[in-house]
XYZ file of C-alpha atoms in Angstrom:
189
model
C -126.972 -13.077 42.263
C -128.628 -12.648 45.668
C -126.673 -10.945 48.450
C -126.410 -11.946 52.107
C -128.692 -10.275 54.654
C -125.655 -9.282 56.738
C -121.905 -9.004 56.205
C -121.588 -12.811 56.373
C -123.403 -15.496 54.438
C -125.551 -17.858 56.512
C -127.287 -21.145 55.815
C -130.590 -19.227 55.698
C -129.248 -17.121 52.792
C -129.026 -20.277 50.678
C -132.829 -20.245 50.368
C -132.397 -17.307 47.947
C -129.992 -19.118 45.640
C -131.148 -20.198 42.189
C -131.571 -23.851 41.307
C -129.053 -23.733 38.484
C -127.093 -26.966 38.858
C -124.348 -25.353 40.935
C -123.606 -26.411 44.492
C -123.833 -23.601 47.061
C -122.322 -23.974 50.536
C -121.572 -21.610 53.395
C -118.147 -22.160 54.982
C -117.000 -19.802 57.716
C -119.515 -17.179 56.581
C -118.358 -17.278 52.963
C -120.411 -18.432 50.003
C -118.669 -21.249 48.148
C -119.887 -22.224 44.686
C -118.741 -25.421 42.987
C -119.496 -26.876 39.598
C -121.221 -30.210 39.275
C -118.859 -33.102 40.015
C -117.409 -35.335 37.308
C -118.672 -38.897 36.719
C -115.628 -40.492 38.471
C -116.464 -38.542 41.635
C -120.143 -39.514 41.543
C -119.361 -43.144 40.752
C -117.301 -43.510 43.925
C -120.031 -41.811 45.998
C -122.724 -44.068 44.528
C -120.843 -47.280 45.309
C -119.702 -46.091 48.726
C -123.298 -45.248 49.625
C -124.474 -48.700 48.516
C -121.687 -50.402 50.470
C -122.409 -48.371 53.587
C -126.142 -49.109 53.308
C -125.365 -52.827 53.623
C -123.217 -52.294 56.740
C -125.231 -49.615 58.574
C -126.728 -50.369 61.966
C -130.517 -49.920 61.882
C -130.462 -46.528 63.624
C -128.128 -44.933 61.023
C -128.841 -43.412 57.607
C -126.500 -42.512 54.767
C -127.274 -39.575 52.452
C -125.365 -37.808 49.710
C -125.278 -34.100 48.918
C -127.175 -32.943 52.017
C -126.103 -29.886 54.000
C -124.942 -30.099 57.602
C -126.160 -27.298 59.854
C -123.212 -25.974 61.875
C -124.260 -22.668 63.433
C -124.745 -20.281 60.507
C -122.618 -22.442 58.203
C -123.915 -25.151 55.919
C -121.208 -27.269 54.324
C -122.340 -30.044 52.020
C -120.249 -33.187 52.441
C -120.320 -35.585 49.509
C -121.804 -38.178 51.873
C -122.970 -38.149 55.491
C -123.857 -40.899 57.911
C -126.271 -39.709 60.583
C -128.339 -41.093 63.440
C -131.860 -40.531 64.630
C -134.872 -39.323 62.724
C -133.800 -37.051 59.868
C -135.902 -33.899 59.375
C -136.965 -34.631 55.782
C -138.063 -31.103 54.859
C -135.413 -29.152 56.753
C -132.600 -27.210 55.111
C -130.050 -29.764 56.318
C -129.098 -32.214 59.029
C -128.236 -30.861 62.493
C -124.525 -31.449 63.138
C -125.324 -33.299 66.377
C -126.800 -36.143 64.303
C -123.812 -36.541 61.954
C -121.452 -39.416 62.802
C -119.389 -39.367 59.593
C -118.648 -36.806 56.880
C -117.083 -38.026 53.619
C -115.412 -35.915 50.944
C -114.129 -37.042 47.558
C -111.408 -34.631 46.463
C -111.912 -33.015 43.066
C -109.502 -30.604 41.427
C -111.915 -27.741 42.177
C -112.425 -28.709 45.856
C -108.889 -29.705 46.886
C -108.294 -26.905 49.409
C -111.778 -27.174 50.920
C -111.738 -30.978 51.246
C -108.202 -31.232 52.651
C -107.957 -28.103 54.815
C -111.151 -26.083 55.387
C -113.865 -28.684 55.827
C -111.952 -31.064 58.129
C -111.278 -28.192 60.541
C -114.920 -27.063 60.409
C -116.214 -30.617 60.890
C -113.808 -31.325 63.767
C -114.584 -28.095 65.603
C -118.305 -28.896 65.236
C -117.733 -32.316 66.835
C -118.356 -34.686 63.905
C -116.711 -37.881 65.230
C -115.411 -39.282 61.918
C -114.085 -37.877 58.646
C -113.138 -39.844 55.529
C -111.399 -38.334 52.510
C -110.971 -40.112 49.198
C -108.278 -39.073 46.727
C -109.313 -40.090 43.207
C -106.699 -38.130 41.228
C -102.886 -38.241 41.528
C -101.933 -36.093 44.537
C -98.919 -34.626 46.318
C -97.879 -37.140 48.955
C -99.076 -40.157 46.978
C -96.777 -43.061 47.775
C -94.837 -44.835 45.005
C -96.980 -47.630 43.580
C -100.039 -46.505 45.559
C -103.167 -47.156 43.474
C -106.129 -44.798 43.381
C -108.501 -44.211 45.000
C -106.885 -43.765 48.400
C -109.027 -43.544 51.533
C -107.837 -41.468 54.490
C -109.874 -42.188 57.641
C -109.799 -39.872 60.643
C -111.362 -39.911 64.098
C -111.995 -36.893 66.313
C -109.370 -36.462 69.019
C -109.789 -34.978 72.467
C -108.398 -31.634 71.220
C -111.215 -31.309 68.628
C -108.954 -32.070 65.678
C -108.870 -35.167 63.511
C -106.310 -37.896 64.092
C -105.497 -40.222 61.175
C -106.499 -43.841 61.753
C -106.049 -45.471 58.332
C -104.624 -44.839 54.874
C -105.943 -47.416 52.437
C -105.024 -47.618 48.754
C -107.025 -49.396 46.078
C -106.266 -53.115 46.211
C -106.058 -53.183 50.024
C -108.941 -54.300 52.207
C -109.467 -52.740 55.616
C -112.083 -53.033 58.346
C -112.831 -49.661 59.890
C -114.455 -49.743 63.330
C -115.717 -46.179 63.701
C -118.508 -45.103 63.528
C -119.400 -48.806 62.994
C -117.685 -51.857 61.522
C -117.219 -51.455 57.767
C -114.928 -53.477 55.488
C -113.867 -51.934 52.188
C -111.285 -52.063 49.436
C -111.317 -48.622 47.749
C -110.860 -50.381 44.380
C -114.368 -51.846 44.780
C -115.820 -48.331 44.594
C -114.541 -47.588 41.072
C -115.227 -49.161 37.671
């Protein structure tokens, strides 16, 4: 296993990592390694990406599994919506271009997706954050069907404020970063 060039991991250190099917991210100077996601996780991402593609304004792009460059950190949201020309051969997308970061919570990424990444994304100024819960979770409401979408918008204090909680079977039109109508049930088989 490669080691960092300093006492903290940086996005540049990821160039040394093997291509072994694992997902390597740098969060707050720490190397985070996750296993490949399960089919349920990838299914939701695939259908969300297709749905977003149909609703995107012409100057936006949606990509999955691409790193976001935040200083020396490089988190990898499950899906990003960005603006402007995307540097196709760069290590990741500059945070200034990211309008939306999306995470689908897996059992192995629960803490990162609910606590660590939202704080990192908010402090970096990403205007919108969506989190999908696809497994039963603490705080799930009685009768609430999965998946559940939690939508957040960046507040003036650089933290996310909840705007919508949408369970499968409910249809909602989100207005930020652009108008998008979705029923989370439509994203699963």
